[in-house]
mmCIF file of C-alpha atoms and ligand atoms in Angstrom:
data_model
loop_
_atom_site.group_PDB
_atom_site.id
_atom_site.type_symbol
_atom_site.label_atom_id
_atom_site.label_comp_id
_atom_site.label_asym_id
_atom_site.label_seq_id
_atom_site.Cartn_x
_atom_site.Cartn_y
_atom_site.Cartn_z
ATOM 1 C CA MET I 1097 24.718 -9.060 -29.001
ATOM 2 C CA ILE I 1098 24.173 -10.343 -25.483
ATOM 3 C CA GLU I 1099 22.906 -13.866 -24.922
ATOM 4 C CA ALA I 1100 20.230 -14.375 -22.264
ATOM 5 C CA GLN I 1101 18.819 -17.592 -20.813
ATOM 6 C CA ALA I 1102 15.042 -17.641 -21.152
ATOM 7 C CA ARG I 1103 11.873 -19.659 -21.151
ATOM 8 C CA GLY I 1104 9.743 -19.436 -24.241
ATOM 9 C CA VAL I 1105 6.742 -20.986 -25.959
ATOM 10 C CA PHE I 1106 7.035 -22.165 -29.553
ATOM 11 C CA SER I 1107 3.303 -22.565 -30.262
ATOM 12 C CA ALA I 1108 -0.014 -21.475 -28.769
ATOM 13 C CA ASP I 1109 -0.428 -24.769 -26.928
ATOM 14 C CA GLY I 1110 2.986 -24.496 -25.311
ATOM 15 C CA PRO I 1111 4.692 -25.852 -23.266
ATOM 16 C CA PHE I 1112 7.399 -23.501 -21.985
ATOM 17 C CA GLU I 1113 10.897 -24.652 -22.891
ATOM 18 C CA LYS I 1114 14.421 -23.586 -22.085
ATOM 19 C CA THR I 1115 15.766 -21.319 -24.783
ATOM 20 C CA THR I 1116 18.370 -18.648 -25.464
ATOM 21 C CA ILE I 1117 17.452 -15.176 -26.722
ATOM 22 C CA THR I 1118 19.620 -12.240 -27.732
ATOM 23 C CA ARG I 1119 19.593 -8.708 -26.381
ATOM 24 C CA ARG I 1120 21.071 -5.738 -28.213
ATOM 25 C CA ASP I 1121 24.440 -4.419 -27.085
ATOM 26 C CA VAL I 1122 24.211 -1.694 -24.446
ATOM 27 C CA GLY I 1123 23.839 1.648 -26.277
ATOM 28 C CA PRO I 1124 24.784 5.052 -24.855
ATOM 29 C CA LYS I 1125 21.426 5.542 -23.081
ATOM 30 C CA ASP I 1126 20.752 1.850 -22.326
ATOM 31 C CA VAL I 1127 20.694 -0.120 -19.104
ATOM 32 C CA LEU I 1128 21.496 -3.838 -18.911
ATOM 33 C CA ILE I 1129 19.453 -5.454 -16.156
ATOM 34 C CA GLU I 1130 20.046 -8.839 -14.555
ATOM 35 C CA ILE I 1131 16.471 -9.971 -13.979
ATOM 36 C CA LYS I 1132 15.898 -11.553 -10.566
ATOM 37 C CA TYR I 1133 12.124 -12.024 -10.647
ATOM 38 C CA ALA I 1134 9.325 -11.877 -13.224
ATOM 39 C CA GLY I 1135 5.632 -11.873 -12.375
ATOM 40 C CA ILE I 1136 3.104 -13.864 -14.385
ATOM 41 C CA CYS I 1137 0.314 -11.538 -15.558
ATOM 42 C CA HIS I 1138 -2.909 -12.859 -17.075
ATOM 43 C CA SER I 1139 -1.987 -10.807 -20.160
ATOM 44 C CA ASP I 1140 0.993 -13.156 -20.661
ATOM 45 C CA ILE I 1141 -1.543 -15.988 -20.937
ATOM 46 C CA HIS I 1142 -3.937 -14.113 -23.257
ATOM 47 C CA THR I 1143 -0.940 -13.400 -25.509
ATOM 48 C CA ALA I 1144 0.841 -16.770 -25.417
ATOM 49 C CA TRP I 1145 -2.388 -18.696 -25.994
ATOM 50 C CA GLN I 1146 -3.275 -16.319 -28.888
ATOM 51 C CA GLU I 1147 -6.538 -15.313 -27.254
ATOM 52 C CA TRP I 1148 -5.892 -11.745 -28.413
ATOM 53 C CA GLY I 1149 -4.982 -12.827 -31.963
ATOM 54 C CA ASN I 1150 -2.142 -14.549 -33.767
ATOM 55 C CA ILE I 1151 1.390 -13.805 -32.651
ATOM 56 C CA GLU I 1152 4.889 -14.674 -33.815
ATOM 57 C CA PHE I 1153 6.562 -17.575 -32.029
ATOM 58 C CA PRO I 1154 8.785 -18.219 -30.186
ATOM 59 C CA LEU I 1155 7.594 -15.885 -27.427
ATOM 60 C CA THR I 1156 9.197 -15.094 -24.095
ATOM 61 C CA PRO I 1157 6.534 -13.206 -22.109
ATOM 62 C CA GLY I 1158 6.916 -11.221 -18.891
ATOM 63 C CA HIS I 1159 6.308 -7.543 -18.201
ATOM 64 C CA GLU I 1160 6.612 -7.489 -14.426
ATOM 65 C CA ILE I 1161 10.366 -7.353 -14.191
ATOM 66 C CA ALA I 1162 12.511 -6.690 -11.120
ATOM 67 C CA GLY I 1163 16.284 -6.916 -11.085
ATOM 68 C CA VAL I 1164 19.613 -5.235 -10.626
ATOM 69 C CA VAL I 1165 21.547 -2.988 -13.010
ATOM 70 C CA ALA I 1166 24.495 -4.929 -14.459
ATOM 71 C CA GLN I 1167 25.859 -2.346 -16.907
ATOM 72 C CA VAL I 1168 25.010 1.180 -18.085
ATOM 73 C CA GLY I 1169 25.770 3.035 -21.296
ATOM 74 C CA PRO I 1170 28.087 6.085 -21.146
ATOM 75 C CA ALA I 1171 25.233 8.632 -21.438
ATOM 76 C CA VAL I 1172 23.056 7.081 -18.699
ATOM 77 C CA THR I 1173 22.524 9.522 -15.836
ATOM 78 C CA LYS I 1174 19.786 8.021 -13.642
ATOM 79 C CA TYR I 1175 21.139 4.552 -12.851
ATOM 80 C CA LYS I 1176 24.389 2.905 -11.854
ATOM 81 C CA VAL I 1177 25.550 -0.714 -11.576
ATOM 82 C CA GLY I 1178 23.906 -2.411 -8.580
ATOM 83 C CA ASP I 1179 20.730 -0.254 -8.507
ATOM 84 C CA ARG I 1180 17.465 -2.110 -7.879
ATOM 85 C CA VAL I 1181 15.205 -1.483 -10.866
ATOM 86 C CA GLY I 1182 12.084 -2.604 -12.644
ATOM 87 C CA VAL I 1183 10.602 -2.703 -16.137
ATOM 88 C CA GLY I 1184 6.892 -2.842 -16.850
ATOM 89 C CA CYS I 1185 4.790 -3.266 -19.990
ATOM 90 C CA MET I 1186 6.581 -0.725 -22.209
ATOM 91 C CA VAL I 1187 10.200 -0.364 -23.290
ATOM 92 C CA ASP I 1188 9.873 2.565 -25.689
ATOM 93 C CA SER I 1189 7.535 5.133 -27.304
ATOM 94 C CA CYS I 1190 7.996 7.983 -29.789
ATOM 95 C CA GLY I 1191 8.546 10.572 -27.056
ATOM 96 C CA GLU I 1192 7.173 13.332 -29.273
ATOM 97 C CA CYS I 1193 3.425 12.921 -29.758
ATOM 98 C CA GLU I 1194 0.901 14.787 -27.611
ATOM 99 C CA TYR I 1195 0.438 11.844 -25.246
ATOM 100 C CA CYS I 1196 4.135 11.054 -24.788
ATOM 101 C CA GLN I 1197 4.629 14.771 -24.028
ATOM 102 C CA GLN I 1198 2.005 14.466 -21.292
ATOM 103 C CA GLY I 1199 3.615 11.382 -19.753
ATOM 104 C CA LEU I 1200 0.956 9.091 -21.208
ATOM 105 C CA GLU I 1201 3.388 6.921 -23.164
ATOM 106 C CA GLN I 1202 0.931 4.011 -23.034
ATOM 107 C CA PHE I 1203 -1.273 5.940 -25.494
ATOM 108 C CA CYS I 1204 1.593 6.971 -27.850
ATOM 109 C CA VAL I 1205 -0.065 7.718 -31.191
ATOM 110 C CA ASN I 1206 2.885 6.156 -33.001
ATOM 111 C CA GLY I 1207 2.525 3.016 -30.913
ATOM 112 C CA MET I 1208 4.305 2.291 -27.641
ATOM 113 C CA VAL I 1209 6.729 -0.608 -27.804
ATOM 114 C CA GLY I 1210 5.547 -3.479 -25.615
ATOM 115 C CA THR I 1211 8.104 -5.302 -23.495
ATOM 116 C CA TYR I 1212 7.299 -8.446 -25.476
ATOM 117 C CA ASN I 1213 5.517 -9.275 -28.732
ATOM 118 C CA SER I 1214 6.214 -5.830 -30.263
ATOM 119 C CA VAL I 1215 8.347 -4.883 -33.239
ATOM 120 C CA ASN I 1216 11.875 -4.340 -31.936
ATOM 121 C CA LYS I 1217 13.209 -1.307 -33.784
ATOM 122 C CA TYR I 1218 16.767 -2.041 -32.609
ATOM 123 C CA THR I 1219 16.941 -5.514 -34.169
ATOM 124 C CA ASP I 1220 15.513 -5.520 -37.655
ATOM 125 C CA GLY I 1221 12.262 -7.417 -37.964
ATOM 126 C CA GLU I 1222 12.510 -9.269 -34.668
ATOM 127 C CA ARG I 1223 9.991 -9.130 -31.844
ATOM 128 C CA THR I 1224 10.700 -7.814 -28.362
ATOM 129 C CA GLN I 1225 11.046 -10.516 -25.725
ATOM 130 C CA GLY I 1226 10.055 -10.207 -22.081
ATOM 131 C CA GLY I 1227 11.097 -10.924 -18.555
ATOM 132 C CA TYR I 1228 11.094 -14.710 -18.287
ATOM 133 C CA SER I 1229 14.785 -14.300 -19.055
ATOM 134 C CA SER I 1230 18.092 -13.643 -17.358
ATOM 135 C CA HIS I 1231 18.846 -10.207 -18.828
ATOM 136 C CA ILE I 1232 17.177 -7.351 -20.677
ATOM 137 C CA VAL I 1233 18.491 -4.139 -22.264
ATOM 138 C CA VAL I 1234 16.158 -1.130 -21.918
ATOM 139 C CA LYS I 1235 16.662 2.565 -22.522
ATOM 140 C CA GLU I 1236 16.954 4.333 -19.203
ATOM 141 C CA ASP I 1237 13.789 6.417 -19.662
ATOM 142 C CA PHE I 1238 11.747 3.201 -19.419
ATOM 143 C CA VAL I 1239 13.526 1.840 -16.365
ATOM 144 C CA LEU I 1240 11.925 2.376 -12.930
ATOM 145 C CA ARG I 1241 13.562 2.592 -9.515
ATOM 146 C CA ILE I 1242 12.372 0.122 -6.884
ATOM 147 C CA PRO I 1243 12.171 1.735 -3.426
ATOM 148 C CA ASP I 1244 14.538 0.326 -0.777
ATOM 149 C CA GLY I 1245 11.770 -0.927 1.486
ATOM 150 C CA LEU I 1246 10.316 -3.328 -1.113
ATOM 151 C CA GLU I 1247 11.790 -6.782 -1.749
ATOM 152 C CA LEU I 1248 12.384 -7.418 -5.448
ATOM 153 C CA ASP I 1249 10.105 -10.479 -5.605
ATOM 154 C CA HIS I 1250 7.192 -8.618 -3.976
ATOM 155 C CA ALA I 1251 7.898 -5.540 -6.127
ATOM 156 C CA ALA I 1252 7.904 -7.283 -9.522
ATOM 157 C CA PRO I 1253 4.057 -7.474 -9.837
ATOM 158 C CA LEU I 1254 3.749 -3.761 -9.160
ATOM 159 C CA LEU I 1255 5.216 -3.075 -12.607
ATOM 160 C CA CYS I 1256 1.917 -4.163 -14.203
ATOM 161 C CA ALA I 1257 -0.676 -5.148 -11.592
ATOM 162 C CA GLY I 1258 0.314 -2.206 -9.391
ATOM 163 C CA ILE I 1259 0.265 0.536 -12.025
ATOM 164 C CA THR I 1260 -2.812 -0.819 -13.825
ATOM 165 C CA THR I 1261 -4.859 -0.402 -10.656
ATOM 166 C CA TYR I 1262 -3.118 2.651 -9.169
ATOM 167 C CA SER I 1263 -3.684 4.700 -12.335
ATOM 168 C CA PRO I 1264 -7.518 4.480 -12.472
ATOM 169 C CA LEU I 1265 -7.840 4.702 -8.674
ATOM 170 C CA HIS I 1266 -5.820 7.917 -8.799
ATOM 171 C CA HIS I 1267 -7.486 9.269 -11.955
ATOM 172 C CA TRP I 1268 -11.026 8.702 -10.664
ATOM 173 C CA GLY I 1269 -10.232 10.039 -7.199
ATOM 174 C CA ALA I 1270 -10.329 7.065 -4.828
ATOM 175 C CA GLY I 1271 -9.815 8.395 -1.322
ATOM 176 C CA PRO I 1272 -11.513 9.197 1.978
ATOM 177 C CA GLY I 1273 -15.312 9.257 1.692
ATOM 178 C CA LYS I 1274 -15.305 7.194 -1.520
ATOM 179 C CA LYS I 1275 -16.741 3.700 -1.824
ATOM 180 C CA VAL I 1276 -14.659 1.609 -4.166
ATOM 181 C CA ALA I 1277 -15.468 -1.937 -5.291
ATOM 182 C CA VAL I 1278 -13.005 -4.303 -6.932
ATOM 183 C CA ILE I 1279 -14.358 -7.105 -9.111
ATOM 184 C CA GLY I 1280 -12.068 -10.164 -9.092
ATOM 185 C CA LEU I 1281 -9.364 -10.834 -6.526
ATOM 186 C CA GLY I 1282 -6.460 -11.969 -8.676
ATOM 187 C CA GLY I 1283 -3.143 -10.278 -9.399
ATOM 188 C CA LEU I 1284 -4.628 -6.909 -10.356
ATOM 189 C CA GLY I 1285 -7.548 -7.132 -7.928
ATOM 190 C CA HIS I 1286 -5.484 -7.715 -4.815
ATOM 191 C CA MET I 1287 -3.257 -4.744 -5.627
ATOM 192 C CA ALA I 1288 -6.374 -2.614 -6.264
ATOM 193 C CA VAL I 1289 -7.587 -3.526 -2.759
ATOM 194 C CA LYS I 1290 -4.275 -2.678 -1.101
ATOM 195 C CA ILE I 1291 -3.832 0.593 -2.989
ATOM 196 C CA ALA I 1292 -7.435 1.807 -2.641
ATOM 197 C CA HIS I 1293 -7.285 1.054 1.104
ATOM 198 C CA ALA I 1294 -3.998 2.969 1.422
ATOM 199 C CA MET I 1295 -5.588 5.898 -0.438
ATOM 200 C CA GLY I 1296 -8.253 5.993 2.277
ATOM 201 C CA ALA I 1297 -11.270 4.653 0.384
ATOM 202 C CA GLU I 1298 -13.814 2.184 1.760
ATOM 203 C CA VAL I 1299 -13.145 -0.988 -0.213
ATOM 204 C CA THR I 1300 -15.403 -3.899 -1.145
ATOM 205 C CA VAL I 1301 -14.259 -7.067 -2.901
ATOM 206 C CA LEU I 1302 -16.754 -8.572 -5.348
ATOM 207 C CA SER I 1303 -15.499 -12.121 -5.844
ATOM 208 C CA HIS I 1304 -17.209 -15.049 -7.631
ATOM 209 C CA SER I 1305 -16.777 -17.554 -4.779
ATOM 210 C CA ASP I 1306 -16.515 -17.541 -1.005
ATOM 211 C CA LYS I 1307 -12.886 -18.670 -0.993
ATOM 212 C CA LYS I 1308 -11.136 -15.311 -0.732
ATOM 213 C CA ARG I 1309 -13.197 -13.717 2.063
ATOM 214 C CA ASP I 1310 -10.605 -13.902 4.853
ATOM 215 C CA ASP I 1311 -7.754 -12.875 2.572
ATOM 216 C CA SER I 1312 -9.707 -9.846 1.344
ATOM 217 C CA ILE I 1313 -10.164 -8.481 4.835
ATOM 218 C CA ARG I 1314 -6.489 -9.144 5.630
ATOM 219 C CA LEU I 1315 -5.480 -7.243 2.469
ATOM 220 C CA GLY I 1316 -7.434 -4.176 3.592
ATOM 221 C CA ALA I 1317 -10.963 -4.653 2.267
ATOM 222 C CA ASP I 1318 -13.830 -3.441 4.491
ATOM 223 C CA ASN I 1319 -16.473 -5.689 2.899
ATOM 224 C CA TYR I 1320 -16.676 -8.854 0.830
ATOM 225 C CA VAL I 1321 -19.497 -10.057 -1.399
ATOM 226 C CA ASN I 1322 -19.734 -13.492 -3.006
ATOM 227 C CA THR I 1323 -21.326 -12.515 -6.322
ATOM 228 C CA SER I 1324 -22.253 -16.106 -7.195
ATOM 229 C CA GLU I 1325 -24.995 -15.988 -4.536
ATOM 230 C CA GLU I 1326 -28.502 -15.443 -5.928
ATOM 231 C CA GLY I 1327 -29.476 -11.752 -5.919
ATOM 232 C CA ALA I 1328 -26.078 -10.599 -4.562
ATOM 233 C CA LEU I 1329 -25.766 -7.648 -6.965
ATOM 234 C CA LYS I 1330 -29.382 -6.493 -6.562
ATOM 235 C CA LYS I 1331 -28.766 -5.944 -2.840
ATOM 236 C CA LEU I 1332 -25.887 -3.578 -3.703
ATOM 237 C CA ALA I 1333 -27.897 -1.223 -5.920
ATOM 238 C CA ASN I 1334 -26.721 2.411 -5.769
ATOM 239 C CA THR I 1335 -23.691 1.757 -3.520
ATOM 240 C CA TYR I 1336 -20.330 2.539 -5.172
ATOM 241 C CA ASP I 1337 -18.616 5.674 -6.453
ATOM 242 C CA LEU I 1338 -16.037 3.673 -8.392
ATOM 243 C CA ILE I 1339 -15.676 0.077 -9.495
ATOM 244 C CA ILE I 1340 -12.494 -1.445 -10.911
ATOM 245 C CA ASN I 1341 -13.287 -4.553 -12.956
ATOM 246 C CA THR I 1342 -10.239 -6.832 -13.166
ATOM 247 C CA VAL I 1343 -11.996 -9.961 -14.420
ATOM 248 C CA SER I 1344 -10.177 -11.685 -17.281
ATOM 249 C CA SER I 1345 -13.354 -13.272 -18.668
ATOM 250 C CA ALA I 1346 -16.263 -11.663 -20.538
ATOM 251 C CA ASP I 1347 -18.652 -14.035 -18.823
ATOM 252 C CA ILE I 1348 -19.903 -11.546 -16.206
ATOM 253 C CA ASP I 1349 -23.101 -9.597 -15.574
ATOM 254 C CA LEU I 1350 -21.712 -6.161 -16.396
ATOM 255 C CA THR I 1351 -25.149 -4.549 -16.401
ATOM 256 C CA GLY I 1352 -25.717 -5.900 -12.899
ATOM 257 C CA TYR I 1353 -22.418 -4.408 -11.744
ATOM 258 C CA LEU I 1354 -23.196 -1.033 -13.349
ATOM 259 C CA GLN I 1355 -26.416 -0.910 -11.366
ATOM 260 C CA THR I 1356 -24.425 -1.079 -8.135
ATOM 261 C CA LEU I 1357 -22.912 2.352 -8.966
ATOM 262 C CA LYS I 1358 -24.308 5.549 -7.488
ATOM 263 C CA VAL I 1359 -25.433 8.410 -9.713
ATOM 264 C CA ASP I 1360 -22.352 9.665 -11.599
ATOM 265 C CA GLY I 1361 -20.410 6.573 -10.602
ATOM 266 C CA THR I 1362 -17.831 5.014 -12.919
ATOM 267 C CA LEU I 1363 -16.989 1.408 -13.677
ATOM 268 C CA VAL I 1364 -13.467 1.145 -15.056
ATOM 269 C CA ASN I 1365 -12.706 -1.979 -17.030
ATOM 270 C CA VAL I 1366 -9.095 -3.050 -16.793
ATOM 271 C CA GLY I 1367 -9.815 -6.732 -17.422
ATOM 272 C CA ALA I 1368 -9.125 -7.452 -21.078
ATOM 273 C CA PRO I 1369 -11.027 -10.494 -22.374
ATOM 274 C CA ALA I 1370 -10.981 -10.848 -26.147
ATOM 275 C CA GLU I 1371 -14.751 -11.332 -26.291
ATOM 276 C CA HIS I 1372 -17.331 -8.528 -26.190
ATOM 277 C CA ILE I 1373 -19.023 -7.771 -22.860
ATOM 278 C CA PRO I 1374 -22.712 -6.869 -23.335
ATOM 279 C CA VAL I 1375 -23.990 -3.754 -21.538
ATOM 280 C CA GLN I 1376 -27.604 -2.656 -21.296
ATOM 281 C CA ALA I 1377 -27.827 1.089 -22.087
ATOM 282 C CA GLY I 1378 -30.437 1.631 -19.365
ATOM 283 C CA ALA I 1379 -27.872 0.785 -16.679
ATOM 284 C CA LEU I 1380 -25.803 3.751 -17.844
ATOM 285 C CA ILE I 1381 -28.637 6.178 -18.582
ATOM 286 C CA GLY I 1382 -30.475 5.642 -15.302
ATOM 287 C CA GLY I 1383 -27.866 7.096 -12.987
ATOM 288 C CA ARG I 1384 -25.714 9.059 -15.469
ATOM 289 C CA ARG I 1385 -23.133 6.347 -15.005
ATOM 290 C CA SER I 1386 -19.895 5.927 -16.927
ATOM 291 C CA PHE I 1387 -18.313 2.782 -18.303
ATOM 292 C CA ALA I 1388 -14.603 3.466 -18.814
ATOM 293 C CA GLY I 1389 -11.340 1.705 -19.522
ATOM 294 C CA SER I 1390 -7.735 2.208 -18.486
ATOM 295 C CA LEU I 1391 -4.404 0.931 -19.796
ATOM 296 C CA ILE I 1392 -1.452 0.485 -17.423
ATOM 297 C CA GLY I 1393 -0.030 3.975 -16.687
ATOM 298 C CA GLY I 1394 2.700 6.313 -17.901
ATOM 299 C CA ILE I 1395 6.331 6.058 -16.851
ATOM 300 C CA ASN I 1396 6.258 8.975 -14.362
ATOM 301 C CA GLU I 1397 3.030 7.662 -12.892
ATOM 302 C CA THR I 1398 4.598 4.201 -12.572
ATOM 303 C CA GLN I 1399 7.445 5.672 -10.541
ATOM 304 C CA GLU I 1400 4.897 7.599 -8.442
ATOM 305 C CA MET I 1401 3.044 4.299 -7.806
ATOM 306 C CA LEU I 1402 6.266 2.508 -6.808
ATOM 307 C CA ASP I 1403 7.144 5.320 -4.385
ATOM 308 C CA PHE I 1404 3.596 5.223 -2.966
ATOM 309 C CA CYS I 1405 3.855 1.459 -2.488
ATOM 310 C CA GLY I 1406 7.278 1.919 -0.890
ATOM 311 C CA GLU I 1407 5.922 4.497 1.577
ATOM 312 C CA HIS I 1408 2.920 2.330 2.477
ATOM 313 C CA ASN I 1409 4.856 -0.954 2.366
ATOM 314 C CA LEU I 1410 2.566 -2.410 -0.305
ATOM 315 C CA GLY I 1411 4.314 -5.349 -1.912
ATOM 316 C CA ALA I 1412 2.313 -7.948 -3.800
ATOM 317 C CA GLU I 1413 1.222 -11.214 -2.151
ATOM 318 C CA ILE I 1414 3.181 -13.762 -4.104
ATOM 319 C CA GLU I 1415 3.917 -17.419 -4.645
ATOM 320 C CA VAL I 1416 7.477 -17.748 -5.953
ATOM 321 C CA ILE I 1417 7.859 -20.568 -8.465
ATOM 322 C CA SER I 1418 10.607 -22.296 -10.376
ATOM 323 C CA ALA I 1419 10.757 -21.656 -14.124
ATOM 324 C CA ASP I 1420 9.917 -25.336 -14.581
ATOM 325 C CA ASP I 1421 6.434 -24.641 -13.206
ATOM 326 C CA ILE I 1422 5.265 -21.860 -15.550
ATOM 327 C CA ASP I 1423 2.779 -24.106 -17.372
ATOM 328 C CA LYS I 1424 1.284 -25.287 -14.081
ATOM 329 C CA ALA I 1425 1.062 -21.701 -12.881
ATOM 330 C CA TYR I 1426 -0.816 -20.691 -16.068
ATOM 331 C CA ASP I 1427 -3.368 -23.454 -15.437
ATOM 332 C CA ARG I 1428 -3.815 -22.352 -11.847
ATOM 333 C CA VAL I 1429 -4.319 -18.703 -12.907
ATOM 334 C CA MET I 1430 -7.017 -19.903 -15.328
ATOM 335 C CA ASN I 1431 -8.764 -21.597 -12.384
ATOM 336 C CA SER I 1432 -8.630 -18.414 -10.259
ATOM 337 C CA ASP I 1433 -6.287 -20.380 -7.993
ATOM 338 C CA VAL I 1434 -3.628 -17.750 -7.469
ATOM 339 C CA ARG I 1435 -2.766 -16.023 -4.175
ATOM 340 C CA TYR I 1436 -2.233 -13.557 -5.594
ATOM 341 C CA ARG I 1437 0.583 -13.466 -8.108
ATOM 342 C CA PHE I 1438 2.979 -16.126 -9.338
ATOM 343 C CA VAL I 1439 6.508 -14.790 -9.540
ATOM 344 C CA ILE I 1440 9.267 -16.690 -11.347
ATOM 345 C CA ASP I 1441 12.599 -16.971 -9.522
ATOM 346 C CA ASN I 1442 14.823 -16.225 -12.524
ATOM 347 C CA ALA I 1443 17.749 -18.024 -10.868
ATOM 348 C CA THR I 1444 15.897 -21.210 -11.932
ATOM 349 C CA LEU I 1445 15.773 -20.411 -15.657
HETATM 350 P P1 LIG N 450 -6.015 -13.002 -12.597
HETATM 351 O O1 LIG N 450 -4.916 -13.001 -11.589
HETATM 352 O O2 LIG N 450 -6.344 -14.240 -13.326
HETATM 353 O O3 LIG N 450 -7.312 -12.409 -11.872
HETATM 354 C C1 LIG N 450 -8.563 -12.371 -12.477
HETATM 355 C C2 LIG N 450 -9.631 -12.614 -11.432
HETATM 356 O O4 LIG N 450 -10.900 -12.475 -12.061
HETATM 357 C C3 LIG N 450 -9.656 -14.017 -10.864
HETATM 358 O O5 LIG N 450 -8.760 -14.226 -9.794
HETATM 359 C C4 LIG N 450 -11.111 -14.158 -10.413
HETATM 360 O O6 LIG N 450 -11.289 -13.495 -9.154
HETATM 361 C C5 LIG N 450 -11.851 -13.346 -11.464
HETATM 362 N N1 LIG N 450 -12.404 -14.223 -12.518
HETATM 363 C C6 LIG N 450 -11.719 -14.983 -13.405
HETATM 364 N N2 LIG N 450 -12.566 -15.655 -14.201
HETATM 365 C C7 LIG N 450 -13.810 -15.303 -13.833
HETATM 366 C C8 LIG N 450 -15.114 -15.644 -14.275
HETATM 367 N N3 LIG N 450 -15.293 -16.525 -15.292
HETATM 368 N N4 LIG N 450 -16.161 -15.086 -13.674
HETATM 369 C C9 LIG N 450 -15.992 -14.219 -12.653
HETATM 370 N N5 LIG N 450 -14.769 -13.861 -12.183
HETATM 371 C C10 LIG N 450 -13.699 -14.401 -12.758
HETATM 372 O O7 LIG N 450 -5.688 -11.944 -13.760
HETATM 373 P P2 LIG N 450 -4.888 -10.562 -13.686
HETATM 374 O O8 LIG N 450 -3.465 -10.806 -14.005
HETATM 375 O O9 LIG N 450 -5.262 -9.838 -12.463
HETATM 376 O O10 LIG N 450 -5.485 -9.805 -14.984
HETATM 377 C C11 LIG N 450 -6.878 -9.554 -15.064
HETATM 378 C C12 LIG N 450 -7.237 -9.040 -16.427
HETATM 379 O O11 LIG N 450 -6.671 -7.733 -16.593
HETATM 380 C C13 LIG N 450 -6.722 -9.860 -17.596
HETATM 381 O O12 LIG N 450 -7.709 -9.868 -18.619
HETATM 382 C C14 LIG N 450 -5.492 -9.082 -18.064
HETATM 383 O O13 LIG N 450 -5.167 -9.286 -19.412
HETATM 384 C C15 LIG N 450 -5.978 -7.667 -17.830
HETATM 385 N N6 LIG N 450 -4.913 -6.662 -17.707
HETATM 386 C C16 LIG N 450 -5.207 -5.428 -18.192
HETATM 387 C C17 LIG N 450 -4.285 -4.417 -18.061
HETATM 388 C C18 LIG N 450 -4.627 -3.040 -18.523
HETATM 389 O O14 LIG N 450 -3.713 -2.230 -18.688
HETATM 390 N N7 LIG N 450 -5.884 -2.727 -18.678
HETATM 391 C C19 LIG N 450 -3.043 -4.673 -17.465
HETATM 392 C C20 LIG N 450 -2.796 -5.944 -16.964
HETATM 393 C C21 LIG N 450 -3.747 -6.944 -17.086
HETATM 394 P P3 LIG N 450 -12.299 -14.053 -8.022
HETATM 395 O O15 LIG N 450 -11.884 -15.472 -7.761
HETATM 396 O O16 LIG N 450 -12.050 -13.146 -6.865
HETATM 397 O O17 LIG N 450 -13.693 -13.928 -8.555
HETATM 398 ZN ZN1 LIG N 451 0.273 -7.323 -17.150
#
């Protein structure tokens, strides 16, 4: 067993505390990573605060991991000590089902293994623990290579926020001639703007205040709409080919957003509030519109996204924090006061 320094929560009302967790010994196909940075995703908060249901404590979250290879098993072929690598939301899957075979490990019918809060098949009965820690052991097939041009701290959020937005933008054909809107300019939203812009789409940010207007344009958006203004959505009727909804709350006018789609347009929900979001059927029927969802992306697609971000120099906009400030960062994320991803400097664990 390998001991790792970590921060963990011991109950749903926190706070984060210093702790030690264990990692399995490096197996033949395993990579030991010294984690340098870990992004704070809103999913970490949904999980730690038990908004998605009861979990087992203690929990060390973190699935936006960037670091350096510290050791490799004898059968590892893709990585060597010193390589700059990342780990996202998954650390394993069955590898054999129809979806794993297609590179859609996130939909593994036997259940993909989450980076944290999943059953750890290597250590009987324990849960997997995430990236707010000094080291992690991951099988090489679930390790990603971080392109040379990207700094590790700016790259960490790509491992979830980057792939979760790249995948639907790619799948639904964002590109030249397409009008794409992004609802919510947080961690996911700001990467959606950067990536959709780099793909050549015309991009609009739909934000629920006026505070992020200048930033949106700087990030690559062509237009900005403050959706809290009376009648804002009505003015946008029949405008977008594709909408990516990144809002973490169910308290939004989804029917109103659907009506801003063109005929055959699609609204892809990546935001994952626990509560139901009501939709009026007429908003779908009138316009043959689609309401879809998307979950992170497969391993090959994640590497493709990292390479795309490397080529286009698309790191995340980050605020690096000390591990002592995780609780404060969670509160600021809840207040939409994040520009645009908190990243923990793991040297401060
Ligand atoms: P985030 O940084 O907190 O961003 C969410 C943004 O939504 C906020 O910055 C805010 O943007 C907007 N928002 C928040 N509350 C709102 C409200 N009450 N009304 C209107 N707008 C509101 O969160 P994130 O890390 O990007 O994650 C977003 C969601 O995606 C979470 O639910 C997370 O669990 C989920 N997620 C899903 C996947 C997946 O695979 N599908 C992967 C990762 C995360 P404005 O200030 O611009 O309005
Ligand atoms: Zn995430």
